[in-house]
Every structure is written in C-alpha cells, then in structure tokens.
PDB file of N, CA and C in Angstrom:
ATOM      1  N   PRO A 633     -71.499   5.507 -40.624  1.00  0.00           N
ATOM      2  CA  PRO A 633     -70.538   5.954 -39.605  1.00  0.00           C
ATOM      3  C   PRO A 633     -69.244   5.201 -39.489  1.00  0.00           C
ATOM      4  N   ASN A 634     -69.527   3.988 -39.414  1.00  0.00           N
ATOM      5  CA  ASN A 634     -68.298   3.097 -39.100  1.00  0.00           C
ATOM      6  C   ASN A 634     -67.211   3.011 -40.404  1.00  0.00           C
ATOM      7  N   PHE A 635     -67.873   3.131 -41.624  1.00  0.00           N
ATOM      8  CA  PHE A 635     -66.852   3.484 -42.601  1.00  0.00           C
ATOM      9  C   PHE A 635     -66.077   4.543 -42.734  1.00  0.00           C
ATOM     10  N   ILE A 636     -66.589   5.874 -42.070  1.00  0.00           N
ATOM     11  CA  ILE A 636     -65.959   7.084 -41.828  1.00  0.00           C
ATOM     12  C   ILE A 636     -65.046   6.720 -40.859  1.00  0.00           C
ATOM     13  N   VAL A 637     -65.255   6.009 -39.767  1.00  0.00           N
ATOM     14  CA  VAL A 637     -64.203   5.905 -38.894  1.00  0.00           C
ATOM     15  C   VAL A 637     -63.293   5.036 -39.075  1.00  0.00           C
ATOM     16  N   TRP A 638     -63.475   3.845 -39.590  1.00  0.00           N
ATOM     17  CA  TRP A 638     -62.579   2.901 -39.992  1.00  0.00           C
ATOM     18  C   TRP A 638     -62.015   2.819 -41.182  1.00  0.00           C
ATOM     19  N   GLY A 639     -62.687   3.234 -42.229  1.00  0.00           N
ATOM     20  CA  GLY A 639     -62.256   3.154 -43.707  1.00  0.00           C
ATOM     21  C   GLY A 639     -61.474   4.218 -44.129  1.00  0.00           C
ATOM     22  N   ASP A 640     -61.459   5.390 -43.360  1.00  0.00           N
ATOM     23  CA  ASP A 640     -60.360   6.464 -44.030  1.00  0.00           C
ATOM     24  C   ASP A 640     -59.185   6.578 -43.377  1.00  0.00           C
ATOM     25  N   SER A 641     -58.930   5.683 -42.395  1.00  0.00           N
ATOM     26  CA  SER A 641     -57.574   5.818 -41.733  1.00  0.00           C
ATOM     27  C   SER A 641     -56.491   5.173 -42.609  1.00  0.00           C
ATOM     28  N   LEU A 642     -55.210   5.759 -42.703  1.00  0.00           N
ATOM     29  CA  LEU A 642     -54.182   5.281 -43.467  1.00  0.00           C
ATOM     30  C   LEU A 642     -53.378   4.610 -42.539  1.00  0.00           C
ATOM     31  N   ARG A 643     -52.899   3.490 -42.739  1.00  0.00           N
ATOM     32  CA  ARG A 643     -52.068   2.877 -41.963  1.00  0.00           C
ATOM     33  C   ARG A 643     -50.683   2.428 -42.798  1.00  0.00           C
ATOM     34  N   ALA A 644     -49.547   2.592 -42.246  1.00  0.00           N
ATOM     35  CA  ALA A 644     -48.268   2.565 -42.817  1.00  0.00           C
ATOM     36  C   ALA A 644     -47.623   1.131 -42.663  1.00  0.00           C
ATOM     37  N   TYR A 645     -48.469   0.091 -42.573  1.00  0.00           N
ATOM     38  CA  TYR A 645     -47.741  -0.919 -42.245  1.00  0.00           C
ATOM     39  C   TYR A 645     -46.786  -1.742 -43.315  1.00  0.00           C
ATOM     40  N   GLY A 646     -47.031  -1.478 -44.395  1.00  0.00           N
ATOM     41  CA  GLY A 646     -46.271  -1.809 -45.734  1.00  0.00           C
ATOM     42  C   GLY A 646     -45.038  -1.353 -45.800  1.00  0.00           C
ATOM     43  N   LEU A 647     -45.233   0.238 -45.441  1.00  0.00           N
ATOM     44  CA  LEU A 647     -43.991   1.066 -45.597  1.00  0.00           C
ATOM     45  C   LEU A 647     -43.256   0.900 -44.282  1.00  0.00           C
ATOM     46  N   GLY A 648     -43.541   0.615 -43.180  1.00  0.00           N
ATOM     47  CA  GLY A 648     -42.995   0.213 -42.059  1.00  0.00           C
ATOM     48  C   GLY A 648     -42.099  -1.140 -42.041  1.00  0.00           C
ATOM     49  N   ILE A 649     -42.888  -2.067 -42.665  1.00  0.00           N
ATOM     50  CA  ILE A 649     -42.164  -3.423 -42.710  1.00  0.00           C
ATOM     51  C   ILE A 649     -41.021  -3.260 -43.848  1.00  0.00           C
ATOM     52  N   PHE A 650     -41.075  -2.501 -44.898  1.00  0.00           N
ATOM     53  CA  PHE A 650     -40.320  -2.295 -45.867  1.00  0.00           C
ATOM     54  C   PHE A 650     -39.079  -1.628 -45.265  1.00  0.00           C
ATOM     55  N   LEU A 651     -39.175  -0.603 -44.651  1.00  0.00           N
ATOM     56  CA  LEU A 651     -38.142   0.121 -43.992  1.00  0.00           C
ATOM     57  C   LEU A 651     -37.278  -0.670 -42.842  1.00  0.00           C
ATOM     58  N   ALA A 652     -37.962  -1.644 -42.290  1.00  0.00           N
ATOM     59  CA  ALA A 652     -37.305  -2.435 -41.140  1.00  0.00           C
ATOM     60  C   ALA A 652     -36.402  -3.477 -41.900  1.00  0.00           C
ATOM     61  N   LEU A 653     -37.115  -4.224 -42.999  1.00  0.00           N
ATOM     62  CA  LEU A 653     -35.949  -4.946 -44.019  1.00  0.00           C
ATOM     63  C   LEU A 653     -34.871  -4.298 -44.553  1.00  0.00           C
ATOM     64  N   ILE A 654     -35.087  -3.069 -44.982  1.00  0.00           N
ATOM     65  CA  ILE A 654     -34.026  -2.159 -45.473  1.00  0.00           C
ATOM     66  C   ILE A 654     -32.830  -2.062 -44.355  1.00  0.00           C
ATOM     67  N   LEU A 655     -33.525  -1.617 -43.103  1.00  0.00           N
ATOM     68  CA  LEU A 655     -32.528  -1.513 -42.066  1.00  0.00           C
ATOM     69  C   LEU A 655     -31.791  -2.561 -41.583  1.00  0.00           C
ATOM     70  N   PHE A 656     -32.452  -3.696 -41.656  1.00  0.00           N
ATOM     71  CA  PHE A 656     -31.652  -4.945 -41.348  1.00  0.00           C
ATOM     72  C   PHE A 656     -30.616  -5.218 -42.020  1.00  0.00           C
ATOM     73  N   GLY A 657     -30.560  -5.021 -43.475  1.00  0.00           N
ATOM     74  CA  GLY A 657     -29.682  -4.964 -44.363  1.00  0.00           C
ATOM     75  C   GLY A 657     -28.645  -3.813 -44.173  1.00  0.00           C
ATOM     76  N   LEU A 658     -28.776  -2.826 -43.924  1.00  0.00           N
ATOM     77  CA  LEU A 658     -28.156  -1.871 -43.592  1.00  0.00           C
ATOM     78  C   LEU A 658     -27.195  -1.965 -42.379  1.00  0.00           C
ATOM     79  N   PHE A 659     -27.889  -2.576 -41.328  1.00  0.00           N
ATOM     80  CA  PHE A 659     -27.044  -2.979 -40.034  1.00  0.00           C
ATOM     81  C   PHE A 659     -26.045  -3.732 -40.415  1.00  0.00           C
ATOM     82  N   TRP A 660     -26.463  -4.719 -41.287  1.00  0.00           N
ATOM     83  CA  TRP A 660     -25.444  -5.785 -41.586  1.00  0.00           C
ATOM     84  C   TRP A 660     -24.386  -5.378 -42.366  1.00  0.00           C
ATOM     85  N   ARG A 661     -24.588  -4.496 -43.429  1.00  0.00           N
ATOM     86  CA  ARG A 661     -23.413  -3.972 -44.070  1.00  0.00           C
ATOM     87  C   ARG A 661     -22.615  -3.068 -43.267  1.00  0.00           C
ATOM     88  N   LEU A 662     -23.299  -2.311 -42.380  1.00  0.00           N
ATOM     89  CA  LEU A 662     -22.460  -1.389 -41.510  1.00  0.00           C
ATOM     90  C   LEU A 662     -21.510  -2.320 -40.523  1.00  0.00           C
ATOM     91  N   ALA A 663     -21.907  -3.310 -40.272  1.00  0.00           N
ATOM     92  CA  ALA A 663     -21.325  -4.125 -39.214  1.00  0.00           C
ATOM     93  C   ALA A 663     -20.103  -4.879 -39.846  1.00  0.00           C
ATOM     94  N   GLN A 664     -20.049  -4.744 -41.264  1.00  0.00           N
ATOM     95  CA  GLN A 664     -18.970  -5.543 -42.205  1.00  0.00           C
ATOM     96  C   GLN A 664     -17.760  -4.237 -42.279  1.00  0.00           C
ATOM     97  N   CYS A 665     -18.439  -3.027 -42.805  1.00  0.00           N
ATOM     98  CA  CYS A 665     -17.543  -1.869 -43.059  1.00  0.00           C
ATOM     99  C   CYS A 665     -18.228  -0.530 -42.789  1.00  0.00           C
ATOM    100  N   VAL A 666     -17.567   0.223 -41.935  1.00  0.00           N
ATOM    101  CA  VAL A 666     -18.065   1.437 -41.539  1.00  0.00           C
ATOM    102  C   VAL A 666     -17.566   2.578 -42.371  1.00  0.00           C
ATOM    103  N   THR A 667     -18.510   3.270 -43.191  1.00  0.00           N
ATOM    104  CA  THR A 667     -18.230   4.396 -43.956  1.00  0.00           C
ATOM    105  C   THR A 667     -19.196   5.403 -43.669  1.00  0.00           C
ATOM    106  N   ALA A 668     -18.849   6.824 -43.954  1.00  0.00           N
ATOM    107  CA  ALA A 668     -19.907   7.857 -43.700  1.00  0.00           C
ATOM    108  C   ALA A 668     -21.062   7.741 -44.396  1.00  0.00           C
ATOM    109  N   ALA A 669     -21.210   7.163 -45.434  1.00  0.00           N
ATOM    110  CA  ALA A 669     -22.423   7.149 -46.205  1.00  0.00           C
ATOM    111  C   ALA A 669     -23.464   5.974 -45.703  1.00  0.00           C
ATOM    112  N   ARG A 670     -22.697   4.783 -45.118  1.00  0.00           N
ATOM    113  CA  ARG A 670     -23.311   3.819 -44.489  1.00  0.00           C
ATOM    114  C   ARG A 670     -23.959   4.272 -43.374  1.00  0.00           C
ATOM    115  N   VAL A 671     -23.212   4.967 -42.460  1.00  0.00           N
ATOM    116  CA  VAL A 671     -23.733   5.564 -41.437  1.00  0.00           C
ATOM    117  C   VAL A 671     -24.875   6.298 -41.542  1.00  0.00           C
ATOM    118  N   ALA A 672     -24.765   7.439 -42.494  1.00  0.00           N
ATOM    119  CA  ALA A 672     -25.887   8.412 -42.723  1.00  0.00           C
ATOM    120  C   ALA A 672     -27.138   7.831 -43.173  1.00  0.00           C
ATOM    121  N   TRP A 673     -26.881   6.906 -44.013  1.00  0.00           N
ATOM    122  CA  TRP A 673     -28.048   5.826 -44.666  1.00  0.00           C
ATOM    123  C   TRP A 673     -28.866   5.192 -43.445  1.00  0.00           C
ATOM    124  N   THR A 674     -28.012   4.617 -42.662  1.00  0.00           N
ATOM    125  CA  THR A 674     -28.609   3.648 -41.677  1.00  0.00           C
ATOM    126  C   THR A 674     -29.346   4.457 -40.575  1.00  0.00           C
ATOM    127  N   THR A 675     -28.704   5.708 -40.369  1.00  0.00           N
ATOM    128  CA  THR A 675     -29.481   6.575 -39.421  1.00  0.00           C
ATOM    129  C   THR A 675     -30.708   7.197 -40.084  1.00  0.00           C
ATOM    130  N   VAL A 676     -30.645   7.441 -41.244  1.00  0.00           N
ATOM    131  CA  VAL A 676     -31.743   8.126 -41.849  1.00  0.00           C
ATOM    132  C   VAL A 676     -32.935   7.041 -41.732  1.00  0.00           C
ATOM    133  N   VAL A 677     -32.646   5.764 -42.366  1.00  0.00           N
ATOM    134  CA  VAL A 677     -33.616   4.782 -42.260  1.00  0.00           C
ATOM    135  C   VAL A 677     -34.028   4.136 -41.128  1.00  0.00           C
ATOM    136  N   ALA A 678     -33.225   4.571 -39.920  1.00  0.00           N
ATOM    137  CA  ALA A 678     -33.661   4.088 -38.676  1.00  0.00           C
ATOM    138  C   ALA A 678     -34.662   4.941 -38.186  1.00  0.00           C
ATOM    139  N   VAL A 679     -34.549   6.421 -38.350  1.00  0.00           N
ATOM    140  CA  VAL A 679     -35.275   7.071 -37.708  1.00  0.00           C
ATOM    141  C   VAL A 679     -36.732   7.111 -38.571  1.00  0.00           C
ATOM    142  N   LEU A 680     -36.497   6.814 -39.953  1.00  0.00           N
ATOM    143  CA  LEU A 680     -37.873   6.581 -40.615  1.00  0.00           C
ATOM    144  C   LEU A 680     -38.573   5.635 -40.209  1.00  0.00           C
ATOM    145  N   SER A 681     -37.877   4.476 -39.925  1.00  0.00           N
ATOM    146  CA  SER A 681     -38.657   3.302 -39.521  1.00  0.00           C
ATOM    147  C   SER A 681     -39.316   3.429 -38.290  1.00  0.00           C
ATOM    148  N   VAL A 682     -38.775   3.873 -37.346  1.00  0.00           N
ATOM    149  CA  VAL A 682     -39.393   4.237 -35.964  1.00  0.00           C
ATOM    150  C   VAL A 682     -40.504   5.299 -36.002  1.00  0.00           C
ATOM    151  N   GLN A 683     -40.424   6.276 -37.020  1.00  0.00           N
ATOM    152  CA  GLN A 683     -41.522   7.302 -37.058  1.00  0.00           C
ATOM    153  C   GLN A 683     -42.589   6.729 -37.892  1.00  0.00           C
ATOM    154  N   THR A 684     -42.417   5.711 -38.781  1.00  0.00           N
ATOM    155  CA  THR A 684     -43.383   5.198 -39.466  1.00  0.00           C
ATOM    156  C   THR A 684     -44.332   4.345 -38.699  1.00  0.00           C
ATOM    157  N   LEU A 685     -43.785   3.460 -38.045  1.00  0.00           N
ATOM    158  CA  LEU A 685     -44.543   2.438 -37.112  1.00  0.00           C
ATOM    159  C   LEU A 685     -43.710   2.471 -35.794  1.00  0.00           C
ATOM    160  N   TYR A 686     -44.387   2.793 -34.554  1.00  0.00           N
ATOM    161  CA  TYR A 686     -43.768   2.963 -33.337  1.00  0.00           C
ATOM    162  C   TYR A 686     -43.289   1.517 -32.856  1.00  0.00           C
ATOM    163  N   THR A 687     -44.166   0.511 -33.216  1.00  0.00           N
ATOM    164  CA  THR A 687     -43.664  -0.699 -33.109  1.00  0.00           C
ATOM    165  C   THR A 687     -42.159  -1.185 -33.647  1.00  0.00           C
ATOM    166  N   ASN A 688     -41.890  -0.576 -34.752  1.00  0.00           N
ATOM    167  CA  ASN A 688     -40.492  -0.722 -35.357  1.00  0.00           C
ATOM    168  C   ASN A 688     -39.314  -0.511 -34.288  1.00  0.00           C
ATOM    169  N   SER A 689     -39.616   0.265 -33.188  1.00  0.00           N
ATOM    170  CA  SER A 689     -38.616   0.659 -32.295  1.00  0.00           C
ATOM    171  C   SER A 689     -38.135  -0.616 -31.608  1.00  0.00           C
ATOM    172  N   LEU A 690     -39.016  -1.628 -31.385  1.00  0.00           N
ATOM    173  CA  LEU A 690     -38.533  -2.975 -31.007  1.00  0.00           C
ATOM    174  C   LEU A 690     -37.541  -3.706 -32.012  1.00  0.00           C
ATOM    175  N   LEU A 691     -37.795  -3.560 -33.134  1.00  0.00           N
ATOM    176  CA  LEU A 691     -37.024  -4.153 -34.224  1.00  0.00           C
ATOM    177  C   LEU A 691     -35.686  -3.454 -34.228  1.00  0.00           C
ATOM    178  N   VAL A 692     -35.743  -2.194 -34.360  1.00  0.00           N
ATOM    179  CA  VAL A 692     -34.477  -1.424 -34.396  1.00  0.00           C
ATOM    180  C   VAL A 692     -33.552  -1.644 -33.235  1.00  0.00           C
ATOM    181  N   PHE A 693     -34.150  -1.947 -32.037  1.00  0.00           N
ATOM    182  CA  PHE A 693     -33.525  -2.482 -30.980  1.00  0.00           C
ATOM    183  C   PHE A 693     -32.858  -3.602 -31.182  1.00  0.00           C
ATOM    184  N   ALA A 694     -33.575  -4.665 -31.491  1.00  0.00           N
ATOM    185  CA  ALA A 694     -32.923  -6.107 -31.875  1.00  0.00           C
ATOM    186  C   ALA A 694     -32.182  -6.041 -33.087  1.00  0.00           C
ATOM    187  N   PHE A 695     -32.354  -5.416 -33.952  1.00  0.00           N
ATOM    188  CA  PHE A 695     -31.266  -5.325 -35.084  1.00  0.00           C
ATOM    189  C   PHE A 695     -30.063  -4.831 -34.476  1.00  0.00           C
ATOM    190  N   ALA A 696     -30.117  -3.400 -33.862  1.00  0.00           N
ATOM    191  CA  ALA A 696     -28.982  -2.908 -33.074  1.00  0.00           C
ATOM    192  C   ALA A 696     -28.219  -3.780 -32.364  1.00  0.00           C
ATOM    193  N   MET A 697     -28.791  -4.296 -31.254  1.00  0.00           N
ATOM    194  CA  MET A 697     -28.307  -5.445 -30.369  1.00  0.00           C
ATOM    195  C   MET A 697     -27.342  -6.424 -31.173  1.00  0.00           C
ATOM    196  N   SER A 698     -28.142  -7.074 -32.065  1.00  0.00           N
ATOM    197  CA  SER A 698     -27.402  -8.111 -32.755  1.00  0.00           C
ATOM    198  C   SER A 698     -26.280  -7.613 -33.349  1.00  0.00           C
ATOM    199  N   ALA A 699     -26.221  -6.487 -34.274  1.00  0.00           N
ATOM    200  CA  ALA A 699     -25.401  -5.883 -34.864  1.00  0.00           C
ATOM    201  C   ALA A 699     -24.094  -5.660 -33.904  1.00  0.00           C
ATOM    202  N   VAL A 700     -24.256  -5.184 -32.598  1.00  0.00           N
ATOM    203  CA  VAL A 700     -23.279  -4.945 -31.541  1.00  0.00           C
ATOM    204  C   VAL A 700     -22.875  -6.285 -31.146  1.00  0.00           C
ATOM    205  N   ALA A 701     -23.493  -7.281 -31.082  1.00  0.00           N
ATOM    206  CA  ALA A 701     -23.076  -8.650 -30.583  1.00  0.00           C
ATOM    207  C   ALA A 701     -22.022  -9.060 -31.750  1.00  0.00           C
ATOM    208  N   VAL A 702     -22.376  -8.787 -32.796  1.00  0.00           N
ATOM    209  CA  VAL A 702     -21.568  -9.469 -34.139  1.00  0.00           C
ATOM    210  C   VAL A 702     -19.992  -8.643 -33.945  1.00  0.00           C
ATOM    211  N   THR A 703     -20.352  -7.233 -33.847  1.00  0.00           N
ATOM    212  CA  THR A 703     -18.965  -6.423 -33.762  1.00  0.00           C
ATOM    213  C   THR A 703     -18.141  -6.607 -32.528  1.00  0.00           C
ATOM    214  N   ALA A 704     -19.010  -6.740 -31.346  1.00  0.00           N
ATOM    215  CA  ALA A 704     -18.081  -7.131 -30.139  1.00  0.00           C
ATOM    216  C   ALA A 704     -17.465  -8.538 -30.321  1.00  0.00           C
ATOM    217  N   ARG A 705     -18.120  -9.621 -30.861  1.00  0.00           N
ATOM    218  CA  ARG A 705     -17.504 -10.737 -31.038  1.00  0.00           C
ATOM    219  C   ARG A 705     -16.242 -10.479 -31.741  1.00  0.00           C
ATOM    220  N   ARG A 706     -16.208  -9.619 -32.807  1.00  0.00           N
ATOM    221  CA  ARG A 706     -15.020  -9.406 -33.584  1.00  0.00           C
ATOM    222  C   ARG A 706     -14.132  -8.365 -32.992  1.00  0.00           C
ATOM    223  N   ARG A 707     -14.524  -7.968 -31.877  1.00  0.00           N
ATOM    224  CA  ARG A 707     -13.634  -6.889 -30.971  1.00  0.00           C
ATOM    225  C   ARG A 707     -13.510  -5.371 -31.952  1.00  0.00           C
ATOM    226  N   GLN A 708     -14.682  -5.108 -32.685  1.00  0.00           N
ATOM    227  CA  GLN A 708     -14.696  -3.932 -33.228  1.00  0.00           C
ATOM    228  C   GLN A 708     -15.433  -2.752 -32.425  1.00  0.00           C
ATOM    229  N   TRP A 709     -14.867  -2.389 -31.549  1.00  0.00           N
ATOM    230  CA  TRP A 709     -15.571  -1.625 -30.388  1.00  0.00           C
ATOM    231  C   TRP A 709     -16.069  -0.357 -30.880  1.00  0.00           C
ATOM    232  N   ARG A 710     -15.236   0.351 -31.921  1.00  0.00           N
ATOM    233  CA  ARG A 710     -15.619   1.492 -32.357  1.00  0.00           C
ATOM    234  C   ARG A 710     -17.032   1.283 -33.283  1.00  0.00           C
ATOM    235  N   THR A 711     -17.170   0.329 -34.059  1.00  0.00           N
ATOM    236  CA  THR A 711     -18.170  -0.103 -34.822  1.00  0.00           C
ATOM    237  C   THR A 711     -19.423  -0.105 -33.935  1.00  0.00           C
ATOM    238  N   ALA A 712     -19.284  -0.894 -32.903  1.00  0.00           N
ATOM    239  CA  ALA A 712     -20.180  -1.257 -31.799  1.00  0.00           C
ATOM    240  C   ALA A 712     -20.816   0.100 -31.265  1.00  0.00           C
ATOM    241  N   LEU A 713     -19.971   1.078 -31.062  1.00  0.00           N
ATOM    242  CA  LEU A 713     -20.262   2.475 -30.522  1.00  0.00           C
ATOM    243  C   LEU A 713     -21.247   3.177 -31.532  1.00  0.00           C
ATOM    244  N   VAL A 714     -20.591   3.069 -32.653  1.00  0.00           N
ATOM    245  CA  VAL A 714     -21.505   3.696 -33.926  1.00  0.00           C
ATOM    246  C   VAL A 714     -22.980   3.163 -33.886  1.00  0.00           C
ATOM    247  N   ILE A 715     -23.134   1.883 -33.858  1.00  0.00           N
ATOM    248  CA  ILE A 715     -24.184   1.353 -33.987  1.00  0.00           C
ATOM    249  C   ILE A 715     -25.264   1.703 -32.618  1.00  0.00           C
ATOM    250  N   LEU A 716     -24.699   1.591 -31.624  1.00  0.00           N
ATOM    251  CA  LEU A 716     -25.424   2.119 -30.571  1.00  0.00           C
ATOM    252  C   LEU A 716     -26.135   3.455 -30.775  1.00  0.00           C
ATOM    253  N   ALA A 717     -24.991   4.387 -31.317  1.00  0.00           N
ATOM    254  CA  ALA A 717     -25.304   5.715 -31.462  1.00  0.00           C
ATOM    255  C   ALA A 717     -26.488   5.966 -32.339  1.00  0.00           C
ATOM    256  N   ILE A 718     -26.487   5.223 -33.563  1.00  0.00           N
ATOM    257  CA  ILE A 718     -27.490   5.127 -34.289  1.00  0.00           C
ATOM    258  C   ILE A 718     -28.799   4.683 -33.575  1.00  0.00           C
ATOM    259  N   GLY A 719     -28.856   3.489 -33.026  1.00  0.00           N
ATOM    260  CA  GLY A 719     -29.940   3.385 -32.209  1.00  0.00           C
ATOM    261  C   GLY A 719     -30.531   4.289 -31.056  1.00  0.00           C
ATOM    262  N   ALA A 720     -29.504   5.097 -30.645  1.00  0.00           N
ATOM    263  CA  ALA A 720     -30.051   6.198 -29.498  1.00  0.00           C
ATOM    264  C   ALA A 720     -30.552   7.427 -30.518  1.00  0.00           C
ATOM    265  N   ILE A 721     -30.056   7.442 -31.549  1.00  0.00           N
ATOM    266  CA  ILE A 721     -30.573   8.721 -32.370  1.00  0.00           C
ATOM    267  C   ILE A 721     -32.176   8.220 -32.747  1.00  0.00           C
ATOM    268  N   ALA A 722     -32.208   6.901 -33.164  1.00  0.00           N
ATOM    269  CA  ALA A 722     -33.688   6.563 -33.396  1.00  0.00           C
ATOM    270  C   ALA A 722     -34.684   6.699 -32.309  1.00  0.00           C
ATOM    271  N   ALA A 723     -34.108   6.476 -30.970  1.00  0.00           N
ATOM    272  CA  ALA A 723     -34.826   6.191 -29.787  1.00  0.00           C
ATOM    273  C   ALA A 723     -35.078   7.653 -29.356  1.00  0.00           C
ATOM    274  N   VAL A 724     -34.079   8.521 -29.510  1.00  0.00           N
ATOM    275  CA  VAL A 724     -34.384   9.941 -28.948  1.00  0.00           C
ATOM    276  C   VAL A 724     -35.433  10.783 -29.986  1.00  0.00           C
ATOM    277  N   SER A 725     -35.518  10.399 -31.206  1.00  0.00           N
ATOM    278  CA  SER A 725     -36.636  10.579 -32.503  1.00  0.00           C
ATOM    279  C   SER A 725     -38.061  10.543 -31.819  1.00  0.00           C
ATOM    280  N   LEU A 726     -38.139   9.636 -31.092  1.00  0.00           N
ATOM    281  CA  LEU A 726     -39.586   9.137 -30.509  1.00  0.00           C
ATOM    282  C   LEU A 726     -39.827   9.972 -29.311  1.00  0.00           C
ATOM    283  N   LEU A 727     -39.034  10.763 -28.623  1.00  0.00           N
ATOM    284  CA  LEU A 727     -39.361  11.619 -27.433  1.00  0.00           C
ATOM    285  C   LEU A 727     -40.487  12.424 -27.594  1.00  0.00           C
ATOM    286  N   PRO A 728     -40.530  13.540 -28.836  1.00  0.00           N
ATOM    287  CA  PRO A 728     -41.281  14.429 -29.015  1.00  0.00           C
ATOM    288  C   PRO A 728     -42.595  13.799 -29.126  1.00  0.00           C
TER     289      PRO A 728
END
C-alpha cells in the first residue's frame, strides 16, 4: 500500500526548476530590451512556472522585483510596468 500511495505520484520538481531558470534569463533579457516576443515568452514561461510548482510563485516574485529594481535604477518606468504586469498575470493564474 505504501508503494501505491507514494510510488505512483508524479512530481514536477525538475520541470519547475528548469522553467524557473529559463524565466530568470528571460526577465534579464526583458530588462535589457523590451520586444513583443520577449514579453510574450516571459509571460508564457512565468505562467507555466507557477502552474508547474506553486512554490515557484515566490521565485517569480523575486525575479520580477529584482528586474523592476534594475529598470527603476535605469529610470525605465515603462519596462518596469511591463515586468509588473507579467508578474500580475502569473499571480492571477493561480487564483482558480
């Protein structure tokens, strides 16, 4: 019975960490230069990341806030708002 309870569960830790690492790079690239493709990819990966592992929501928040800090330091307010919007979309996807 223990094997059935604990042995058959599928855990997505590897995929979740992979998506978090990809998201870190995407936020960095987005902070450098905003394009529609980068915004789309970052949004998709952020949503997939939080849906794969719920604890990734903390990482998405940390990545987004660090990217906002970088863009605010550079006085790129539009980019900071785009990054905050991506974080908000990922957070809203967790509501259901």
